[in-house]
XYZ file of C-alpha atoms in Angstrom:
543
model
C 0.000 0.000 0.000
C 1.415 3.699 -1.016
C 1.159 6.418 1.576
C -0.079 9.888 0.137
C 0.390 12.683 2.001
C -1.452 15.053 -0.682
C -4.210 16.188 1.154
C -3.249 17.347 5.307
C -5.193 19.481 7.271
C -3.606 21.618 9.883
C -4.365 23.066 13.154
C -3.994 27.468 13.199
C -0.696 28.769 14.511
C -0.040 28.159 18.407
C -0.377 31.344 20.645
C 2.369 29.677 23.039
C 5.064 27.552 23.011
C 4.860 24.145 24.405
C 7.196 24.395 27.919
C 10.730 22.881 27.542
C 10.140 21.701 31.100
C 9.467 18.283 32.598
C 4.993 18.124 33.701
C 6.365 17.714 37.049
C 8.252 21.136 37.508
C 5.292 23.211 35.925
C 2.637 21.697 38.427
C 5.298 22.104 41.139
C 5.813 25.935 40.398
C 1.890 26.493 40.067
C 1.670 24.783 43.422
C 4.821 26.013 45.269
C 3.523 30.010 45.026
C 1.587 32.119 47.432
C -1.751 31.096 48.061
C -4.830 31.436 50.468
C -6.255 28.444 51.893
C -8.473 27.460 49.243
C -9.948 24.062 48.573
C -8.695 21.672 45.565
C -10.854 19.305 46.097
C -14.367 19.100 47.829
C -16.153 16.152 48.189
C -19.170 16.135 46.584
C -21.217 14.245 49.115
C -19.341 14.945 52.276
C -17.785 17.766 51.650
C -14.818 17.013 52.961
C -12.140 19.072 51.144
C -7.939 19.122 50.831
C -6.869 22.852 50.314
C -3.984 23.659 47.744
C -1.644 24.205 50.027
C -2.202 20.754 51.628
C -2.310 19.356 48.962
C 1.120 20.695 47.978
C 2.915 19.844 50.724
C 1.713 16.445 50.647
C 2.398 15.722 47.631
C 6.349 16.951 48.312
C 6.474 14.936 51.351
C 5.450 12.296 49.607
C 8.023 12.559 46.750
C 10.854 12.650 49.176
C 9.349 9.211 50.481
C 9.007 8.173 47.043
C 12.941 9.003 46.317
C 13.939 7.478 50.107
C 12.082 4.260 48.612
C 14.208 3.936 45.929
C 11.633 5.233 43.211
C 12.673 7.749 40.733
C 13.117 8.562 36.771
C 10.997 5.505 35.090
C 10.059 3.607 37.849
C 6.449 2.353 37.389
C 4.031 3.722 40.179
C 0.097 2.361 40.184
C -3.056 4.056 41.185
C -6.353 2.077 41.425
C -9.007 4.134 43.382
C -12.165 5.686 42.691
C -12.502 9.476 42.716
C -11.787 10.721 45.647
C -9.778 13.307 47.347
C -6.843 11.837 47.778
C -6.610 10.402 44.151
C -3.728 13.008 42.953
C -1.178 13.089 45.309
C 0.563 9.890 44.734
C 0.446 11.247 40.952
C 1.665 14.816 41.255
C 4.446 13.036 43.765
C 5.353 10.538 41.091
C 5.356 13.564 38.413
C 7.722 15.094 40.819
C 10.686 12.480 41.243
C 9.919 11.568 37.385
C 8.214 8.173 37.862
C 5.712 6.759 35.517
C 2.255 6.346 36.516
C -0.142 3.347 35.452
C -3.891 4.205 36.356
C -5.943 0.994 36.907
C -9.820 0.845 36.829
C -11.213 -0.037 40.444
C -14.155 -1.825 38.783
C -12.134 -4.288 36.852
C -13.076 -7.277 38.119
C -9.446 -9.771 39.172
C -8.747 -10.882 35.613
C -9.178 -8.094 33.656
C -6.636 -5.898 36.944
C -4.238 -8.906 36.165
C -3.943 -8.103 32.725
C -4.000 -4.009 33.255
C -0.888 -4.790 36.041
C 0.867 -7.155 33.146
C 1.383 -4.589 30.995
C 2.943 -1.815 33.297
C 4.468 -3.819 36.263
C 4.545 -1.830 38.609
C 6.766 -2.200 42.270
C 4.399 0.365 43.827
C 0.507 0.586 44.262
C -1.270 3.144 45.577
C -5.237 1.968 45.979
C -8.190 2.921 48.077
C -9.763 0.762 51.280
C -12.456 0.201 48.903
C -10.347 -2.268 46.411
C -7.822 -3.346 49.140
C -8.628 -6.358 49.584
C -9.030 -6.981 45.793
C -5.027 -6.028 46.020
C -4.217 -8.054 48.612
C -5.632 -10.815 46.637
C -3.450 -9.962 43.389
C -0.221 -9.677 45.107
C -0.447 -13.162 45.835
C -0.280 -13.782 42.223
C 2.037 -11.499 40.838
C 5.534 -11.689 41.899
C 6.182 -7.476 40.727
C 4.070 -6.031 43.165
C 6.264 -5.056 46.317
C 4.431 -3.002 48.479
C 0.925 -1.752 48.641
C 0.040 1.768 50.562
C -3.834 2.875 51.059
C -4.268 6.540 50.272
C -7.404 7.551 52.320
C -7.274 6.030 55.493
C -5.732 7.990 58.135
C -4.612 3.946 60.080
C -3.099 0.933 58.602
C -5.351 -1.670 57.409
C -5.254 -4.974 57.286
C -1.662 -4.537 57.488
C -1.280 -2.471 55.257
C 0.098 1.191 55.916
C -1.650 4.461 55.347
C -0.371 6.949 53.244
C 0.106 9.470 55.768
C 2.538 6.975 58.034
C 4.453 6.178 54.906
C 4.987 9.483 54.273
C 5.698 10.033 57.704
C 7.773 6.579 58.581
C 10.515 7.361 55.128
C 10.461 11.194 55.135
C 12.093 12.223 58.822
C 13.009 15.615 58.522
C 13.625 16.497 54.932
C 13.446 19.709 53.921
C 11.640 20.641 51.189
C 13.229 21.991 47.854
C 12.527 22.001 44.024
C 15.462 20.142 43.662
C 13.481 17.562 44.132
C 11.829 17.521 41.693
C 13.827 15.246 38.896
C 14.657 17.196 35.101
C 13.056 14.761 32.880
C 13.067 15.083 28.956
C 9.218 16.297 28.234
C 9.895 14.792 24.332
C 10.604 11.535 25.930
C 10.007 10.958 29.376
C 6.450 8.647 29.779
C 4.149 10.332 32.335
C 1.286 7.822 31.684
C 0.626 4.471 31.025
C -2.952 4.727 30.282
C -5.382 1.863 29.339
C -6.741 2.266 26.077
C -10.534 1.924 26.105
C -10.719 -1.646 25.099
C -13.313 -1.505 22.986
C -12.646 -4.101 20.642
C -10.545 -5.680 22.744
C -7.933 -6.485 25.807
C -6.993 -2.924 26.496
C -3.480 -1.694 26.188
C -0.674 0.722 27.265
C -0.590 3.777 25.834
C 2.328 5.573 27.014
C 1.647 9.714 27.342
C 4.611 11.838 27.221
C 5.211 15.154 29.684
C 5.179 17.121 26.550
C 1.976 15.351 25.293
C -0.162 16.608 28.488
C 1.958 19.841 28.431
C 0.446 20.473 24.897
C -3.409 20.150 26.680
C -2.152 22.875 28.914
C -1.178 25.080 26.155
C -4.559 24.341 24.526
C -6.467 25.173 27.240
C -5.192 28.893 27.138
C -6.311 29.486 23.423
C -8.945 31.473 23.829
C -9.770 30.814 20.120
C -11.131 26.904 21.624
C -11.668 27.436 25.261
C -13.549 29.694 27.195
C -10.993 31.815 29.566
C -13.460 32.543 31.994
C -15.589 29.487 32.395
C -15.102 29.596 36.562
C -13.005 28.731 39.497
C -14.684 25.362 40.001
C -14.930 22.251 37.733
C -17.033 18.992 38.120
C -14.654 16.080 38.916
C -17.406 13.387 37.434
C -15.603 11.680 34.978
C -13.105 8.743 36.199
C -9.823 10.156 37.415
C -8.152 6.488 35.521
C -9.336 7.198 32.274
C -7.154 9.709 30.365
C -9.851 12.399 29.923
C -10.645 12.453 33.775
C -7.384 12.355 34.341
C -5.747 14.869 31.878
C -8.631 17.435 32.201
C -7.917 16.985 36.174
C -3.837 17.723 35.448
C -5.151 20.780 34.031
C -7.218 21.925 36.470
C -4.696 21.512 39.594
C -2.224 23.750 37.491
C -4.618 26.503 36.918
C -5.513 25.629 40.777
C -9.355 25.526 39.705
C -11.340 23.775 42.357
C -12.779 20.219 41.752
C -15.595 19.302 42.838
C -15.724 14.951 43.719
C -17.983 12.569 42.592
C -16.977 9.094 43.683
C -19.222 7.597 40.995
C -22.049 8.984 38.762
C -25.220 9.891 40.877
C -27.920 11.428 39.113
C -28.954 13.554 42.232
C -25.760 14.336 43.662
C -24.350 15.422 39.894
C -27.270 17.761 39.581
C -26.951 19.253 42.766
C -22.980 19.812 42.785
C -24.088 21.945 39.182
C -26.797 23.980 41.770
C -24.550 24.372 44.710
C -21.374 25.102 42.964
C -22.718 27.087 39.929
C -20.637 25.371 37.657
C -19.976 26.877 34.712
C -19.270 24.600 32.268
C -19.709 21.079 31.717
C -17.394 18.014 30.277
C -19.725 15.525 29.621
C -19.657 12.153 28.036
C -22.860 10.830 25.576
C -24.107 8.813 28.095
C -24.085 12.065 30.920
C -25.003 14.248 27.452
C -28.407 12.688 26.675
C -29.475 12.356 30.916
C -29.463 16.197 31.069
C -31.438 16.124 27.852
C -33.790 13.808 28.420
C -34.189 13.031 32.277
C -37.318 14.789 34.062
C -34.752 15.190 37.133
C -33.403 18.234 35.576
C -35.925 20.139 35.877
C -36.126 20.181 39.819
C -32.395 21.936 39.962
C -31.243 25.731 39.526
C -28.573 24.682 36.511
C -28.135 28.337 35.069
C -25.035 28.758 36.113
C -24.358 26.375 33.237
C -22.744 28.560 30.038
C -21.454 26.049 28.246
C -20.930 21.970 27.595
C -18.605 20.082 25.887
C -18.991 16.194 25.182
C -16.324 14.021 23.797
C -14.961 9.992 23.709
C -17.737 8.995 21.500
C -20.047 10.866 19.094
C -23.016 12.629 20.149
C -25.965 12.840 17.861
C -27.080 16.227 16.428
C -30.584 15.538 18.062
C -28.704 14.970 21.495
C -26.920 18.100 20.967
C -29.906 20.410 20.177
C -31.654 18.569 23.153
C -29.020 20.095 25.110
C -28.980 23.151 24.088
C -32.763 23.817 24.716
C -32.656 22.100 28.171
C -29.941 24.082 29.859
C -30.634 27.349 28.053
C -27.527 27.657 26.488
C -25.809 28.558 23.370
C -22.728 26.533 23.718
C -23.432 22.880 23.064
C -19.936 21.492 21.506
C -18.581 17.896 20.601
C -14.521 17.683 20.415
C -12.645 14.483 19.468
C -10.019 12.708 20.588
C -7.911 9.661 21.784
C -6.437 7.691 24.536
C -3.693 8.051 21.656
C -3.995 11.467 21.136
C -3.901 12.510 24.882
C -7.643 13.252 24.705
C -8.456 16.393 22.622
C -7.114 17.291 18.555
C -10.145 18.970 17.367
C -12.810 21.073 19.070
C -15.646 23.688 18.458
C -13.817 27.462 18.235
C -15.169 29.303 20.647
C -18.445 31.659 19.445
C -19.193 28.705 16.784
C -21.808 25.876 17.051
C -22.106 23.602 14.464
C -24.636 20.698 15.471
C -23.003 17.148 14.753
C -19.431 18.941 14.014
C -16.569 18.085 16.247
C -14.987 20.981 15.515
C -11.824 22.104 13.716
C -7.872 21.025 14.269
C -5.797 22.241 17.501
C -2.759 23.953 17.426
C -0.027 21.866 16.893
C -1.892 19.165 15.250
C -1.913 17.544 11.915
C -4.579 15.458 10.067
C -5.152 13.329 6.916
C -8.756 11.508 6.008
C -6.849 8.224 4.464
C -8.478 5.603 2.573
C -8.145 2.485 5.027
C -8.340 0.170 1.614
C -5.307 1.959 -1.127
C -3.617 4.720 1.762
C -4.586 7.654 -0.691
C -5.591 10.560 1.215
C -8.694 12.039 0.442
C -10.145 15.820 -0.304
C -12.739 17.609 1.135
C -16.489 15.782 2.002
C -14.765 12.096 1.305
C -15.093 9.491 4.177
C -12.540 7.598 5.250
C -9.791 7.046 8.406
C -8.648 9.809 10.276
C -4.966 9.961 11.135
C -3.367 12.495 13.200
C 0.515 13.808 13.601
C 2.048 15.917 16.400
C 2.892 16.497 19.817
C -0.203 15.035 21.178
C 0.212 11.770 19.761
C 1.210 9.040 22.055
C 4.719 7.917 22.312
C 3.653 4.180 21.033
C 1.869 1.122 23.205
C 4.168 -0.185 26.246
C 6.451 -2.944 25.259
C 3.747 -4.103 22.348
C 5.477 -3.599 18.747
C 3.108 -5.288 16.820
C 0.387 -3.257 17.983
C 2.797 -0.082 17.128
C 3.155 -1.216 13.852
C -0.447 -1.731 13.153
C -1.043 1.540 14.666
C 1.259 3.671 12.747
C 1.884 4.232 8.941
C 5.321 3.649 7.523
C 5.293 7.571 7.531
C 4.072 8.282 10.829
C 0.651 8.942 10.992
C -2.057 8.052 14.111
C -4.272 5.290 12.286
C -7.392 5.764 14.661
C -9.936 3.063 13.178
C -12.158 6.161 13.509
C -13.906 6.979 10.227
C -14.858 10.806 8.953
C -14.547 13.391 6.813
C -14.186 17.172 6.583
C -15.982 19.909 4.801
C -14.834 22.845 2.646
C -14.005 25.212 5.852
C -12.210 22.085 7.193
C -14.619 21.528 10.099
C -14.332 18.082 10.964
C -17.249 15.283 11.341
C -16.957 11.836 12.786
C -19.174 8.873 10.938
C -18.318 5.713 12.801
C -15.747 3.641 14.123
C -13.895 1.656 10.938
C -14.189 -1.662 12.471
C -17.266 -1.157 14.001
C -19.084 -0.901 10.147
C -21.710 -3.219 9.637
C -21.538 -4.223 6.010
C -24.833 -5.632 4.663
C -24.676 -6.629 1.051
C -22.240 -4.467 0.647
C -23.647 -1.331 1.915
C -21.420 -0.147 4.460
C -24.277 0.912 7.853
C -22.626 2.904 10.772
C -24.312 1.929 13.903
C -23.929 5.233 15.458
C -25.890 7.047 12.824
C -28.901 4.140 13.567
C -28.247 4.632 17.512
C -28.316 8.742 16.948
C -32.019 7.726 15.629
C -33.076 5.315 18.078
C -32.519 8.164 20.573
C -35.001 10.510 18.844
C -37.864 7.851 19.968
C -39.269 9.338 22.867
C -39.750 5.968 24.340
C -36.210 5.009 24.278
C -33.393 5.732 26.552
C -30.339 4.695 25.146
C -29.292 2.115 22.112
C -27.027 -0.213 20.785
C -26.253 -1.513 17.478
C -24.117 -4.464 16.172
C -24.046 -6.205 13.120
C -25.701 -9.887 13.272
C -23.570 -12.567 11.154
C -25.999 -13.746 8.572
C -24.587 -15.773 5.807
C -26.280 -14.549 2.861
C -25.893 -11.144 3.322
C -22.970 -10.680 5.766
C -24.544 -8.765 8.392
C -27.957 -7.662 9.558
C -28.298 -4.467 11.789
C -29.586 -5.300 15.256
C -30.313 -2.877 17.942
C -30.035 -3.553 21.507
C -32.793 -1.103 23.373
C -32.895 0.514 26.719
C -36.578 1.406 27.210
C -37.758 4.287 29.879
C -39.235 3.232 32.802
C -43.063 2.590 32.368
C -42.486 2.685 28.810
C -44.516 -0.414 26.508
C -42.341 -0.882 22.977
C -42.375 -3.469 20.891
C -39.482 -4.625 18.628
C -41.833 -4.543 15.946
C -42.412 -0.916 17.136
C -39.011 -0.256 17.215
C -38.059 -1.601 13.562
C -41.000 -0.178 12.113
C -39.974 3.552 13.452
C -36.165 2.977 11.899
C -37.744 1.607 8.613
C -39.847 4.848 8.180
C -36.592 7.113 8.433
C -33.668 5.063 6.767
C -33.020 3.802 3.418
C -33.480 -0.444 3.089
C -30.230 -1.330 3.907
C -30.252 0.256 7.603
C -33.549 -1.755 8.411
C -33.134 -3.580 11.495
C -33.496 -6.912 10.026
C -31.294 -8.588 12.768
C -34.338 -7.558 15.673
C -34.452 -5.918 18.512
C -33.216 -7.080 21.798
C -34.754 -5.052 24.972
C -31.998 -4.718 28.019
C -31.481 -2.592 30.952
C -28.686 -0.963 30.649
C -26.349 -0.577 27.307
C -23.134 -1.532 28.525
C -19.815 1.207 28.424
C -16.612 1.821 29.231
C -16.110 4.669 31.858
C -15.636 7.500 28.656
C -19.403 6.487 27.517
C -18.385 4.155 24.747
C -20.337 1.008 23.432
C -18.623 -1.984 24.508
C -19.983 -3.730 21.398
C -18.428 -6.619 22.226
C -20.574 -6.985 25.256
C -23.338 -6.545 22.881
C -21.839 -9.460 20.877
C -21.872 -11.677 23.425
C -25.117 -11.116 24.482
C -26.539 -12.264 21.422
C -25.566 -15.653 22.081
C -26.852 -15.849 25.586
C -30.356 -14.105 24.021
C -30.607 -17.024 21.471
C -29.439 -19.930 24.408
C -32.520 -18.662 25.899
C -35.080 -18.995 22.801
């Protein structure tokens, strides 16, 4: 296959440089200044909170533990917790002393953590009481993991010590200095070994330089994408282990913007936090997206202080996002698009514009060709086909997995991101579907996000999933997996007739309709489709 580079879009000039310096010195020299006793993080139920300066001095006394432990430039620290207070200073410490960090998801269940802790390692685990004893457990059966240290407990448990007495037990009268903190390569040095979203399959490593989240910092104070004064207060909802939790987070602590703590997704408690705290503006995933737009809860809470919202990790449907719009009274309803791989963000909505079902235009400091996944030409204006990105957001590579590096990158460099789109003549960008994810039937290629983006429209229906059914006349059949409303009565012939009245033949839902509680995601709101998959068979074992 021939590369062609003919056709590359590119993001505008950059307002600022990206910092020469390693992520952990900029955070420490936000930190390390002047500051009033204000909170960093509140919880959202409790309302506990850990003020900045606190928080600082924790997290220096805990990198001089860190460095009396042994643990420096590359070594490979672990984090499995759910949001909570306490979440960051292990990380900012490790940023410090130039370790790597390795975010795990506390809800994996034991096989799917032993395969997350395969791919990083790590000596070091940081974890919550909540998953302890899941820990305890694992370290049984992995010979890497050394020692184990609970972050928000204030006592040992279980014999296990607190982070507060390990901090206090190695530290003993250290002073504390920037010297400290260890002059690390931004180009090269890994901050992150983040789990990809596993989608389509096992997850992997993707390893996230210092310069790669130093180039979100730089985009966050464009004015020409994001909003300069959107508030002192942010909505920590989304999981601090996934890489837009946690790189939206990074950002906040080093504009020292208070976060606001939800442990886990409560309708009630999210809708409050928005009335009490007058947030301002809103990162949202689909699934958070369509509850404001569709749940009758909303209306019982004071959310004007809401400006603006911004949803990303999977496509949100132009009905969704004028939905939206109309419920919270606002003008500024916007969809970016990004990566694990591309440290979150490479395109977004310029600020003033709103173009429903647009994700926006190119970042600063970013590249982008729409390739043709079948001959690698690239391809002009209003053509589908794979979007592949270039520059200093762009992932270093998986950890120690060449063949998925080589399947990932083009002889000449380029992001492939199995994500298929196209852009129009002002080079705003739209996202049709994921490549892989294309059910073909006869032929006819049928995205199932532009059949879920229509199963949403039914006021009956509360969320949707589609998957291709393996038929062997016609390769695949559209099916939709439904999540009704409660108190709701819908048929499946309901449900196929309402698609067949709005799409052409080959988007019928000739595969059925299965009804199910929940659609099942990943913590950034995206299908697991494989789920789906399997949950074909066990509908038909039961038939």
């Amino acid at each position: 296959m021939t590369e062609d580079d003919t056709y590359v879009i590119k993001g505008p000039p950059p307002l600022k440089e990206i910092p020469s310096s390693s992520l952990g010195k900029i955070i420490y020299e936000k930190l390390s200044t002047e500051f009033e006793n204000e909170a960093a993080f509140i919880d959202a139920i409790t309302g506990k909170f850990i003020t900045y300066k606190d928080f600082f001095t924790k997290t220096c006394s805990l990198a001089i533990s860190l460095r009396k432990l042994g643990c420096g430039q590359n070594s490979i620290v672990s984090i499995c917790s759910e949001n909570c207070n306490e979440f960051f200073i292990p990380v900012v410490a490790a940023l410090y002393v130039g370790a790597v960090i390795a975010p795990i998801n506390h809800n994996y269940t034991q096989l799917e953590m032993i395969h997350a802790l395969n791919i990083s390692q790590p000596s070091l685990v940081f974890c919550s009481k909540e998953v302890l004893d899941k820990y305890l457990e694992l370290k049984k059966k992995v010979d890497y993991i050394q020692r184990i240290i609970v972050i928000n407990s204030n006592t040992s448990i279980k014999g296990v010590e607190c982070m507060n007495n390990f901090i206090n037990c190695v530290q003993k009268g250290c002073i504390l200095s920037s010297s400290l903190v260890a002059d690390v390569n931004p180009r090269e040095q890994v901050a992150l070994i983040m789990c990809s979203s596993g989608t389509t399959g096992l997850p992997k490593g993707v390893m996230l330089t210092h310069e790669n989240i130093l180039t979100t910092f730089v985009h966050t104070d464009d004015p020409r994408f994001f909003n300069q004064d959107s508030g002192r207060c942010t909505l920590g909802v989304l999981p601090f282990f996934h890489s837009y939790g946690m790189v939206r987070s990074l950002n906040s602590l080093q504009k020292r913007i208070q976060i606001i703590v939800m442990r886990k997704f409560e309708e009630e408690v999210f809708l409050k936090s928005i009335e009490k705290y007058k947030i301002t503006s809103l990162s949202l995933v689909p699934p958070l997206a369509i509850f404001l737009s569709k749940s009758l809860l909303v209306d019982k809470y004071d959310l004007s202080s809401v400006i603006e919202a911004t949803s990303g990790a999977a496509p949100l449907s132009k009905n969704i996002e004028e939905l939206l719009s109309v419920r919270l009274k606002i003008k500024s309803v916007q969809q970016a698009y990004g990566l694990t791989e591309t440290t979150i963000r490479v395109m977004g909505m310029p600020s003033g514009e709103q173009r429903f079902g647009s994700s926006g235009k190119l970042c600063p400091y970013v590249s982008c060709k729409v390739r043709d996944p079948e001959t690698g030409k690239s391809l002009g204006p209003n053509q589908i086909g794979e979007l592949c990105f270039k520059g200093p957001l762009i992932m270093k590579g998986y950890y120690n997995n060449e063949e998925a590096n080589k399947n990932t990158f083009t002889g000449n460099g380029w992001l492939l991101t199995g994500d298929l789109g196209y852009y129009d003549d002002e080079e705003y960008f739209y996202i049709v579907d994921r490549l892989k994810e294309l059910i073909k039937y006869k032929g006819f290629q049928v995205p199932p996000a532009e059949l879920e983006a229509l199963l949403l429209t039914h006021p009956g229906i509360k969320d949707s999933g589609v998957v291709g059914l393996p038929d062997e006349d016609v390769g695949e059949l559209p099916l939709a997996f439904v999540a009704k409303h409660l108190n709701v009565n819908l048929t499946e012939d309901e449900v196929k007739q309402f698609v067949a009245e709005r799409v052409s033949s080959h988007k019928r839902l000739r595969g059925g309709v299965i009804f199910i509680p929940e659609i099942p995601k990943n913590p950034s709101g995206k299908i697991l489709r494989r789920k789906l998959r399997e949950l074909i068979t066990t509908h038909k074992s039961k038939l």
